[in-house]
Coordinates of C-alpha atoms in Angstrom, one line a residue:
M29 CA -24.5 32.6 -50.9
R30 CA -24.1 31.4 -54.5
D31 CA -23.8 27.7 -55.3
D32 CA -20.3 28.0 -56.7
E33 CA -19.3 29.8 -53.4
K34 CA -20.8 26.9 -51.4
D35 CA -18.9 24.4 -53.6
Q36 CA -15.7 26.3 -53.0
R37 CA -16.2 26.2 -49.2
V38 CA -16.9 22.5 -49.4
R39 CA -13.7 22.0 -51.4
T40 CA -11.5 23.8 -48.9
P41 CA -9.1 21.1 -47.7
W42 CA -8.7 22.0 -44.0
P43 CA -12.2 21.0 -42.8
R44 CA -11.9 17.6 -44.3
S45 CA -8.4 17.2 -42.9
A46 CA -9.6 18.0 -39.4
L47 CA -12.5 15.6 -39.7
G48 CA -10.1 13.0 -41.1
A49 CA -8.0 13.4 -38.0
L50 CA -11.1 12.9 -35.9
G51 CA -11.8 9.8 -37.9
G52 CA -8.3 8.6 -37.2
V53 CA -8.8 9.0 -33.4
L54 CA -12.2 7.1 -33.6
A55 CA -10.5 4.4 -35.6
G56 CA -7.7 4.1 -32.9
F57 CA -10.4 4.1 -30.2
A58 CA -12.2 1.3 -32.0
A59 CA -9.0 -0.7 -32.5
L60 CA -8.2 -0.5 -28.7
A61 CA -11.8 -1.4 -27.8
V62 CA -11.8 -4.5 -30.0
A63 CA -8.3 -5.4 -28.7
D64 CA -9.5 -5.1 -25.2
L65 CA -12.5 -7.4 -26.0
L66 CA -10.2 -10.0 -27.5
A67 CA -7.7 -9.7 -24.6
G68 CA -10.6 -10.3 -22.2
L69 CA -11.4 -13.5 -24.1
A70 CA -7.8 -14.6 -24.3
R71 CA -5.8 -13.1 -21.4
P72 CA -5.3 -9.4 -20.3
Q73 CA -1.5 -9.5 -20.7
A74 CA -2.0 -10.0 -24.4
G75 CA -3.5 -6.5 -24.9
P76 CA -1.5 -4.1 -27.1
I77 CA -0.9 -1.5 -24.5
V78 CA 0.4 -4.0 -22.0
A79 CA 2.4 -5.9 -24.6
V80 CA 4.0 -2.8 -26.1
G81 CA 4.5 -1.3 -22.6
G82 CA 6.3 -4.5 -21.4
A83 CA 8.5 -4.5 -24.5
S84 CA 9.3 -0.9 -23.9
I85 CA 10.3 -1.7 -20.3
D86 CA 12.5 -4.6 -21.5
A87 CA 14.2 -2.4 -24.0
T88 CA 14.8 0.6 -21.7
P89 CA 18.3 1.0 -20.4
A90 CA 18.7 0.2 -16.7
A91 CA 19.7 3.8 -15.9
V92 CA 16.5 5.1 -17.4
K93 CA 14.4 2.6 -15.5
D94 CA 16.1 3.6 -12.3
W95 CA 15.5 7.2 -13.1
A96 CA 11.8 6.5 -13.8
V97 CA 11.4 4.7 -10.4
R98 CA 13.0 7.6 -8.6
R99 CA 11.1 10.3 -10.5
F100 CA 7.6 8.7 -10.6
G101 CA 7.7 6.1 -7.9
T102 CA 4.8 3.6 -8.1
D103 CA 3.2 5.8 -10.8
D104 CA 5.9 4.8 -13.3
K105 CA 3.7 2.3 -15.0
L106 CA 0.8 4.7 -15.3
V107 CA 3.1 7.3 -16.8
L108 CA 4.4 4.7 -19.3
Q109 CA 0.9 3.7 -20.4
L110 CA -0.2 7.3 -20.7
G111 CA 2.9 7.9 -22.8
I112 CA 2.0 5.0 -25.1
L113 CA -1.6 6.3 -25.4
A114 CA -0.3 9.8 -26.3
V115 CA 1.9 8.4 -29.0
L116 CA -0.9 6.3 -30.4
T117 CA -3.2 9.3 -30.4
A118 CA -0.7 11.4 -32.3
L119 CA -0.3 8.6 -34.9
A120 CA -4.1 8.2 -35.1
L121 CA -4.5 12.0 -35.8
A122 CA -1.8 11.9 -38.5
S123 CA -3.3 8.7 -40.1
G124 CA -6.8 10.2 -40.2
A125 CA -5.6 13.4 -41.8
L126 CA -3.6 11.5 -44.4
A127 CA -6.6 9.1 -45.1
V128 CA -8.5 12.0 -46.7
R129 CA -6.2 11.6 -49.7
F130 CA -4.6 8.2 -49.2
R131 CA -7.2 5.9 -47.7
R132 CA -5.3 2.6 -48.4
V133 CA -2.0 3.8 -47.1
S134 CA -3.5 5.1 -43.9
A135 CA -5.4 1.8 -43.3
A136 CA -2.3 -0.2 -44.0
G137 CA -0.5 2.0 -41.4
I138 CA -3.0 1.0 -38.8
L139 CA -2.5 -2.7 -39.7
L140 CA 1.3 -2.2 -39.4
L141 CA 0.9 -0.8 -35.9
G142 CA -1.2 -3.8 -35.1
G143 CA 1.6 -6.0 -36.3
V144 CA 4.0 -4.2 -33.9
G145 CA 1.7 -4.9 -31.0
A146 CA 1.2 -8.5 -32.0
A147 CA 5.0 -9.0 -32.3
A148 CA 5.5 -7.5 -28.9
A149 CA 2.8 -9.8 -27.4
V150 CA 4.2 -12.9 -28.9
R151 CA 7.8 -12.1 -27.8
R152 CA 6.9 -11.5 -24.2
P153 CA 8.5 -14.0 -21.7
D154 CA 5.0 -15.1 -20.5
S155 CA 3.6 -15.4 -24.0
T156 CA 1.3 -18.4 -24.6
G157 CA 2.0 -18.4 -28.4
L158 CA 0.4 -17.0 -31.5
T159 CA -3.0 -16.5 -29.7
D160 CA -1.4 -13.5 -27.9
A161 CA -1.2 -11.8 -31.3
L162 CA -4.9 -11.9 -31.9
P163 CA -5.9 -8.9 -29.8
S164 CA -3.5 -6.5 -31.5
M165 CA -4.2 -7.8 -35.0
G166 CA -8.0 -8.0 -34.5
G167 CA -8.1 -4.5 -33.1
A168 CA -5.9 -3.2 -35.9
A169 CA -8.2 -4.8 -38.5
A170 CA -11.3 -3.2 -37.0
G171 CA -9.5 0.2 -36.8
A172 CA -8.3 0.0 -40.4
L173 CA -11.7 -0.9 -41.8
L174 CA -13.4 1.9 -39.8
L175 CA -10.8 4.5 -41.0
Y176 CA -11.2 3.4 -44.6
A177 CA -15.0 3.7 -44.3
L178 CA -14.9 7.1 -42.6
A179 CA -12.3 8.4 -45.0
G180 CA -14.5 7.3 -47.9
R181 CA -17.2 9.7 -46.6
L182 CA -14.7 12.6 -46.9
T183 CA -13.5 11.7 -50.4
T184 CA -14.7 14.1 -53.2
V185 CA -17.5 12.6 -55.3
A186 CA -19.4 13.8 -58.3
R187 CA -22.8 15.3 -57.6
S188 CA -25.4 17.2 -59.6
S189 CA -26.6 20.7 -59.1
A190 CA -30.2 21.9 -59.6
T191 CA -28.9 25.2 -61.1
T192 CA -29.0 25.5 -64.9
R193 CA -26.6 27.7 -66.8
P194 CA -26.6 28.9 -70.5
S195 CA -24.3 27.1 -72.9
A196 CA -21.3 29.2 -73.9
V197 CA -21.7 28.0 -77.5
T198 CA -25.4 28.1 -78.3
G199 CA -26.7 30.3 -75.5
A200 CA -29.3 27.7 -74.8
E201 CA -29.6 26.3 -71.3
A202 CA -27.4 23.3 -70.7
G203 CA -28.0 20.5 -68.3
P204 CA -26.8 20.8 -64.7
P205 CA -23.0 20.6 -64.6
P206 CA -21.3 18.2 -62.3
S207 CA -19.8 19.5 -59.0
V208 CA -17.8 17.8 -56.3
G209 CA -18.4 17.4 -52.6
W210 CA -18.3 14.9 -49.7
D211 CA -20.8 13.2 -47.6
R212 CA -20.8 15.3 -44.4
R213 CA -24.0 13.7 -43.1
G214 CA -22.7 10.2 -43.7
F215 CA -19.4 11.0 -41.9
V216 CA -21.2 12.4 -38.9
L217 CA -23.6 9.4 -38.6
G218 CA -20.7 7.0 -39.1
A219 CA -18.5 8.7 -36.5
V220 CA -21.2 8.8 -33.9
S221 CA -22.1 5.2 -34.5
A222 CA -18.5 4.1 -34.3
A223 CA -18.0 5.9 -31.0
A224 CA -21.0 4.4 -29.5
V225 CA -20.2 0.8 -30.6
S226 CA -16.6 1.2 -29.6
T227 CA -17.6 2.3 -26.1
A228 CA -19.9 -0.7 -25.7
V229 CA -17.2 -3.1 -27.0
G230 CA -14.6 -1.6 -24.7
A231 CA -17.0 -1.9 -21.7
V232 CA -17.6 -5.6 -22.5
G233 CA -13.8 -6.1 -22.8
R234 CA -13.2 -4.6 -19.4
S235 CA -15.9 -6.7 -17.9
L236 CA -14.4 -9.8 -19.3
K237 CA -11.0 -8.9 -17.9
S238 CA -12.5 -8.3 -14.5
S239 CA -14.4 -11.6 -14.6
R240 CA -11.2 -13.5 -15.3
G241 CA -9.8 -12.3 -12.0
R242 CA -12.9 -13.1 -9.9
D243 CA -11.8 -16.7 -9.4
A244 CA -8.5 -15.5 -8.1
I245 CA -10.2 -13.1 -5.8
A246 CA -12.5 -15.8 -4.5
S247 CA -9.6 -18.1 -3.9
R248 CA -7.7 -15.5 -1.9
D249 CA -10.8 -14.6 0.1
A250 CA -11.2 -18.3 1.1
I251 CA -7.7 -18.6 2.6
V252 CA -7.4 -18.9 6.3
L253 CA -3.8 -18.7 7.3
P254 CA -2.9 -21.3 10.0
A255 CA -1.0 -20.4 13.1
P256 CA 2.7 -20.7 12.4
G257 CA 4.7 -23.5 13.9
S258 CA 7.5 -20.9 14.5
P259 CA 5.9 -17.5 15.3
A260 CA 7.7 -14.2 15.2
R261 CA 9.1 -13.2 18.5
S262 CA 8.7 -9.8 20.1
A263 CA 11.8 -7.9 21.2
G264 CA 10.0 -5.4 23.3
R265 CA 9.6 -1.7 22.5
T266 CA 10.5 -1.7 18.8
G267 CA 8.4 1.4 18.0
L268 CA 9.2 4.9 19.2
R269 CA 6.5 7.5 19.8
V270 CA 7.9 10.2 17.6
R271 CA 5.7 12.2 15.2
G272 CA 6.8 11.7 11.6
I273 CA 8.9 8.6 12.1
S274 CA 8.3 5.5 9.9
P275 CA 6.1 3.0 11.8
F276 CA 7.9 -0.2 12.7
V277 CA 5.5 -2.3 10.6
T278 CA 4.7 -0.9 7.2
S279 CA 1.0 -1.5 6.3
N280 CA 0.2 -3.5 3.1
S281 CA -1.3 -0.5 1.5
A282 CA 1.8 1.7 2.2
F283 CA 4.4 -1.0 1.3
Y284 CA 6.4 0.0 -1.7
R285 CA 5.9 -1.7 -5.1
V286 CA 8.6 -1.8 -7.7
D287 CA 8.3 -4.3 -10.5
T288 CA 7.8 -4.5 -14.3
A289 CA 4.3 -5.8 -14.4
L290 CA 1.9 -3.4 -16.1
V291 CA -1.0 -5.7 -15.3
V292 CA -0.9 -7.2 -11.8
P293 CA -1.3 -11.0 -12.2
R294 CA -4.3 -12.5 -10.6
V295 CA -3.7 -16.2 -10.1
D296 CA -6.2 -18.7 -8.8
T297 CA -4.7 -20.9 -6.1
G298 CA -6.5 -23.9 -7.5
D299 CA -4.5 -23.5 -10.7
W300 CA -1.2 -22.5 -9.2
R301 CA 1.8 -24.9 -9.1
L302 CA 5.4 -24.5 -8.1
R303 CA 8.0 -26.5 -9.9
I304 CA 11.5 -27.2 -8.5
H305 CA 14.1 -28.6 -10.9
G306 CA 17.5 -28.2 -12.4
K307 CA 21.1 -28.9 -11.7
G308 CA 21.7 -30.9 -8.6
V309 CA 18.0 -31.5 -7.9
R310 CA 17.9 -35.2 -7.2
R311 CA 14.1 -35.3 -6.6
P312 CA 12.3 -32.7 -8.8
A313 CA 9.0 -31.8 -7.3
R314 CA 5.8 -29.9 -7.9
Y315 CA 3.8 -28.2 -5.1
S316 CA 0.2 -26.9 -5.0
F317 CA -0.8 -24.0 -2.8
D318 CA -2.5 -26.3 -0.4
D319 CA 0.7 -28.4 -0.2
L320 CA 2.5 -25.3 1.1
L321 CA -0.3 -24.1 3.3
G322 CA -0.4 -27.5 5.0
R323 CA 3.2 -27.5 5.9
D324 CA 4.9 -26.2 9.1
L325 CA 5.0 -22.5 8.6
I326 CA 7.4 -19.8 9.9
E327 CA 6.5 -16.2 10.7
R328 CA 9.2 -13.5 10.7
D329 CA 9.5 -9.7 10.7
I330 CA 11.7 -8.9 7.7
T331 CA 12.6 -5.5 6.1
L332 CA 12.8 -5.5 2.3
T333 CA 14.8 -2.9 0.4
C334 CA 14.7 -2.1 -3.3
V335 CA 18.0 -1.7 -5.1
S336 CA 16.6 1.5 -6.7
N337 CA 16.3 3.1 -3.3
E338 CA 18.5 6.2 -3.2
V339 CA 20.2 7.4 -0.1
G340 CA 17.2 8.5 2.1
G341 CA 14.7 7.1 -0.3
P342 CA 11.3 5.6 0.3
Y343 CA 11.6 2.1 -1.4
M344 CA 11.8 -0.1 1.7
G345 CA 9.4 -1.4 4.2
N346 CA 9.1 -3.8 7.1
A347 CA 6.4 -6.5 7.3
R348 CA 5.5 -9.6 9.1
W349 CA 5.7 -12.5 6.6
I350 CA 4.4 -16.1 7.0
G351 CA 5.5 -18.9 4.8
V352 CA 7.5 -22.1 4.1
R353 CA 11.2 -22.2 4.8
L354 CA 12.7 -22.4 1.4
A355 CA 15.8 -24.3 2.5
D356 CA 13.6 -27.2 3.7
L357 CA 11.9 -27.5 0.3
L358 CA 15.2 -27.5 -1.5
A359 CA 16.6 -30.1 0.9
E360 CA 13.6 -32.4 0.3
C361 CA 14.5 -32.2 -3.4
G362 CA 18.0 -33.3 -2.7
V363 CA 19.7 -29.9 -3.2
E364 CA 23.0 -29.2 -1.5
P365 CA 24.6 -25.7 -1.3
P366 CA 28.0 -25.1 -2.9
S367 CA 29.7 -25.2 0.4
R368 CA 28.6 -28.9 0.7
G369 CA 29.5 -29.8 -2.8
G370 CA 26.3 -28.9 -4.6
P371 CA 26.8 -28.2 -8.3
A372 CA 24.4 -25.3 -8.5
D373 CA 25.3 -21.9 -7.1
Q374 CA 22.4 -19.9 -8.5
L375 CA 18.6 -20.3 -7.9
V376 CA 16.6 -18.8 -10.7
S377 CA 13.0 -18.1 -9.8
R378 CA 10.4 -17.4 -12.5
S379 CA 7.2 -15.4 -12.2
V380 CA 4.0 -16.0 -13.9
D381 CA 4.6 -12.8 -15.9
G382 CA 8.0 -14.1 -17.2
M383 CA 10.3 -12.2 -14.8
T384 CA 13.5 -14.1 -13.8
I385 CA 15.4 -13.4 -10.6
G386 CA 18.7 -15.1 -9.7
T387 CA 19.6 -15.7 -6.0
P388 CA 22.8 -17.3 -4.6
V389 CA 21.9 -20.8 -3.4
E390 CA 24.4 -20.5 -0.5
D391 CA 22.4 -17.4 0.8
V392 CA 19.1 -19.3 0.7
M393 CA 20.5 -22.3 2.5
D394 CA 22.9 -20.7 5.1
G395 CA 20.4 -20.7 7.9
R396 CA 18.7 -17.3 7.3
D397 CA 14.9 -17.2 7.2
A398 CA 14.5 -17.4 3.4
M399 CA 11.0 -18.3 2.7
L400 CA 8.2 -18.8 0.2
A401 CA 5.8 -16.3 1.7
L402 CA 2.1 -17.0 1.7
G403 CA 1.0 -14.1 3.9
M404 CA 1.9 -10.5 4.8
N405 CA 0.9 -8.7 8.0
G406 CA -1.6 -11.3 9.0
E407 CA -3.5 -11.8 5.7
P408 CA -2.9 -13.6 2.5
L409 CA -0.5 -11.8 0.2
P410 CA -2.1 -8.8 -1.6
F411 CA -2.1 -9.3 -5.4
A412 CA 0.3 -6.4 -5.9
H413 CA 2.8 -8.0 -3.6
G414 CA 2.9 -11.5 -5.1
F415 CA -0.2 -13.5 -4.4
P416 CA -0.4 -16.4 -4.1
V417 CA 3.3 -17.0 -3.3
R418 CA 6.4 -14.9 -3.4
M419 CA 10.0 -15.3 -2.3
V420 CA 11.5 -13.4 0.6
V421 CA 15.2 -13.6 1.4
P422 CA 16.5 -11.4 4.2
G423 CA 19.6 -9.4 3.6
L424 CA 19.4 -9.3 -0.2
Y425 CA 18.1 -6.5 -2.4
G426 CA 14.8 -7.4 -4.1
F427 CA 16.1 -7.7 -7.6
V428 CA 18.1 -10.8 -6.5
S429 CA 15.7 -12.3 -4.1
A430 CA 12.1 -11.1 -4.0
C431 CA 10.4 -12.9 -6.9
K432 CA 6.6 -12.2 -6.8
W433 CA 4.0 -14.4 -8.3
I434 CA 6.6 -17.2 -8.4
K435 CA 5.8 -20.4 -10.3
D436 CA 9.2 -22.0 -11.0
I437 CA 12.5 -22.5 -9.3
E438 CA 15.5 -23.8 -11.3
L439 CA 18.9 -24.6 -9.9
T440 CA 21.7 -23.6 -12.2
T441 CA 25.0 -21.6 -12.1
F442 CA 25.9 -18.0 -12.4
D443 CA 28.2 -18.9 -15.4
S444 CA 25.5 -20.5 -17.4
Y445 CA 22.5 -18.1 -17.0
D446 CA 22.0 -14.4 -16.5
P447 CA 18.5 -13.4 -15.2
Y448 CA 16.6 -10.4 -16.2
W449 CA 18.3 -7.6 -14.3
V450 CA 21.8 -9.0 -14.7
R451 CA 21.4 -8.9 -18.5
R452 CA 20.7 -5.2 -18.0
G453 CA 23.9 -4.4 -16.1
W454 CA 23.0 -5.1 -12.5
A455 CA 25.1 -7.2 -10.1
R456 CA 24.7 -10.9 -9.7
R457 CA 25.1 -10.8 -6.0
A458 CA 23.7 -7.8 -4.0
P459 CA 23.7 -7.9 -0.2
I460 CA 21.9 -5.0 1.3
K461 CA 24.3 -2.2 2.5
T462 CA 24.1 -0.6 5.9
G463 CA 22.0 2.5 5.7
S464 CA 20.1 5.1 7.7
R465 CA 17.5 7.7 7.0
I466 CA 16.1 10.8 8.6
D467 CA 12.3 10.7 8.6
T468 CA 11.8 13.9 10.6
P469 CA 12.3 16.8 10.3
K470 CA 11.7 16.6 6.5
P471 CA 14.0 18.3 4.0
F472 CA 13.5 22.1 4.0
A473 CA 11.3 22.0 7.1
R474 CA 11.0 25.2 9.1
P475 CA 10.7 24.0 12.8
A476 CA 10.5 26.5 15.6
S477 CA 13.6 27.0 17.8
G478 CA 13.8 25.0 20.9
T479 CA 13.9 21.2 21.3
V480 CA 13.4 19.4 17.9
M481 CA 13.2 15.7 17.7
I482 CA 15.4 14.2 15.0
A483 CA 14.3 10.6 14.2
G484 CA 14.3 7.9 11.6
V485 CA 15.3 4.3 10.8
A486 CA 18.5 2.4 10.2
W487 CA 19.1 -1.0 8.7
A488 CA 21.7 -3.6 8.2
Q489 CA 19.8 -6.8 7.3
G490 CA 21.6 -9.9 8.3
R491 CA 23.9 -8.0 10.7
G492 CA 21.6 -5.7 12.8
I493 CA 22.2 -2.1 13.9
G494 CA 24.5 -1.4 16.8
K495 CA 24.6 2.4 16.8
V496 CA 23.2 5.4 15.1
E497 CA 24.9 8.9 15.2
V498 CA 23.7 12.3 14.1
R499 CA 25.7 15.4 13.3
V500 CA 24.4 19.0 13.1
D501 CA 26.3 21.0 10.5
D502 CA 30.0 20.3 11.1
G503 CA 29.6 19.6 14.8
P504 CA 30.5 16.4 16.6
W505 CA 28.7 13.1 16.1
R506 CA 26.1 12.4 18.8
E507 CA 24.8 9.0 19.6
A508 CA 21.0 8.6 19.1
D509 CA 18.6 6.6 21.3
L510 CA 17.6 3.3 19.8
A511 CA 14.4 1.3 19.9
A512 CA 14.7 -2.4 20.6
Q513 CA 16.3 -4.4 17.7
D514 CA 13.5 -6.8 16.8
T515 CA 15.8 -9.1 14.8
R516 CA 18.9 -8.5 12.7
D517 CA 16.7 -8.7 9.6
T518 CA 14.5 -5.6 10.5
W519 CA 15.2 -1.9 10.5
R520 CA 15.6 -0.1 13.8
Q521 CA 14.1 3.1 14.8
W522 CA 16.2 5.9 16.4
S523 CA 15.7 9.4 17.8
L524 CA 17.8 12.3 19.1
P525 CA 16.5 15.5 20.8
W526 CA 18.2 18.6 19.4
K527 CA 18.2 22.1 20.9
A528 CA 17.7 23.9 17.6
T529 CA 18.9 27.5 17.2
R530 CA 17.6 29.9 14.5
G531 CA 19.1 29.8 11.1
G532 CA 19.9 27.2 8.4
H533 CA 21.3 23.8 9.5
T534 CA 22.3 20.5 7.9
L535 CA 21.4 17.3 9.7
T536 CA 23.4 14.1 8.8
V537 CA 23.0 10.5 10.0
R538 CA 25.1 7.4 9.9
A539 CA 24.8 3.9 11.3
T540 CA 27.1 1.2 12.6
D541 CA 26.2 -2.4 12.2
R542 CA 26.7 -5.0 14.9
T543 CA 29.9 -6.2 13.4
G544 CA 31.4 -2.7 14.1
A545 CA 31.4 -1.6 10.5
V546 CA 30.4 2.1 10.0
Q547 CA 28.2 3.1 7.2
T548 CA 30.3 4.5 4.4
A549 CA 30.2 8.2 3.5
E550 CA 31.1 7.4 -0.1
R551 CA 28.3 8.3 -2.4
T552 CA 27.5 5.7 -5.1
R553 CA 24.5 5.4 -7.4
T554 CA 22.0 2.6 -7.2
I555 CA 23.4 0.7 -10.2
P556 CA 24.8 -1.9 -10.1
D557 CA 24.4 -3.1 -6.5
G558 CA 22.7 -0.4 -4.4
A559 CA 23.3 3.2 -3.3
S560 CA 25.6 4.2 -0.5
G561 CA 26.4 7.4 1.4
W562 CA 25.1 9.4 4.4
H563 CA 21.6 10.9 4.4
S564 CA 21.4 14.6 5.1
V565 CA 18.5 17.1 5.3
V566 CA 18.6 20.9 5.3
V567 CA 16.2 22.7 7.6
T568 CA 15.6 26.4 8.6
V569 CA 14.9 27.0 12.3
E570 CA 12.6 29.9 12.9

């Protein structure tokens, strides 16, 4: 191949654009690796993916959040982070390809993205200040410098050729003419080196993040939950032996998790403090974890329900909680409920990650077993479920009661403050609606003809379940057999044997609470205060 043909191949733009795009991806990788390192030195929540993800969650309309929870379940946060990475990858590819011709513009674009991440980190509710901007800006600076350097290797430069050619004027041989090309070898060496260094930096960052949580893990491992002064009572046979039915007690690993935290907080009990203050608090107080652990504890079986739970949905669970009665703490601080003349009607709980949840003061102090929970199913709270302390209030949906990783309780009024979910269109007050669910047979199951057991759970926290009825197709309602009602704050298992005949059938369930109120058939969506309607499944009997 002649030298001029080689030069023409080198000057063809697409190979350089493709390599430029690769350089953009490497620059993005380096930016995230350096940001991870700096977040490990500062705090994990300040990382750009977490900060931008949190800002995206905050800016997402409530209906879209509700859809994401229904569609992706507990994987919703993973899907969000993968989506952010996909967008960043696309931007990195475009920036790298552009850098072949516009190095400064592309490098400035990476710095701009870093600014977006920094702004998101600083504006998060749990931000510690300008130091939260360092991971995004430091990572962006590293990425911009790398892209500028790699793009420089792809820029055309003058070079000499060993070939001599005759002069067009004199016919004599002239000196070697200049030609253009780019530093392929330099680019490859730079790219490989950048990938290796970025990988090492990212590994150090991940190690630092992990080490920051070790003290929290050690503090949790050291906890020995004392025997409760008021243990949970047993109501007899609360569990039915029916294949496919939800167990009476939901294990910690199977318990649903719905929150906005992209990084699960890991709090050392030695550093944790709870502050109680605000309107009508005559004696503001601070409590350490040991303060709470040393008090008289209560133990209760309580079923929690997420407001995003659709009719027949999975976002509920029953656990045995141990903790401090919240009304006692409030009374010690001089708090009176509105019914006794107290000026505050809303309790705003704040999490270490900045979440705010508003709860009616009257509901917390009306005699129900509202607590600051320290343990769940016989062990300290799992990190994902609020360690070291969370709030549990029977009878209320989680978005108005179940503050995880709680650190602050402020007494205020509904008129003066709207917490996180209320600002996004959800209700201020949200008692759990009477509901029921068919666990077995599953939708679109194909059981054999003969006796088929229909079974599931029903709930009416604060009221208890009095009756469950099942209907096959348009037939009459038949009363199901009930397991023992543990307490009015837990779900209740039910079952009904059905002589199934061949063909398609629709099974429907409804519950009646202990006040005599029948579960409504009216279908409503989850927003603003929880879904309602009867749960039905369609099966084909073979």
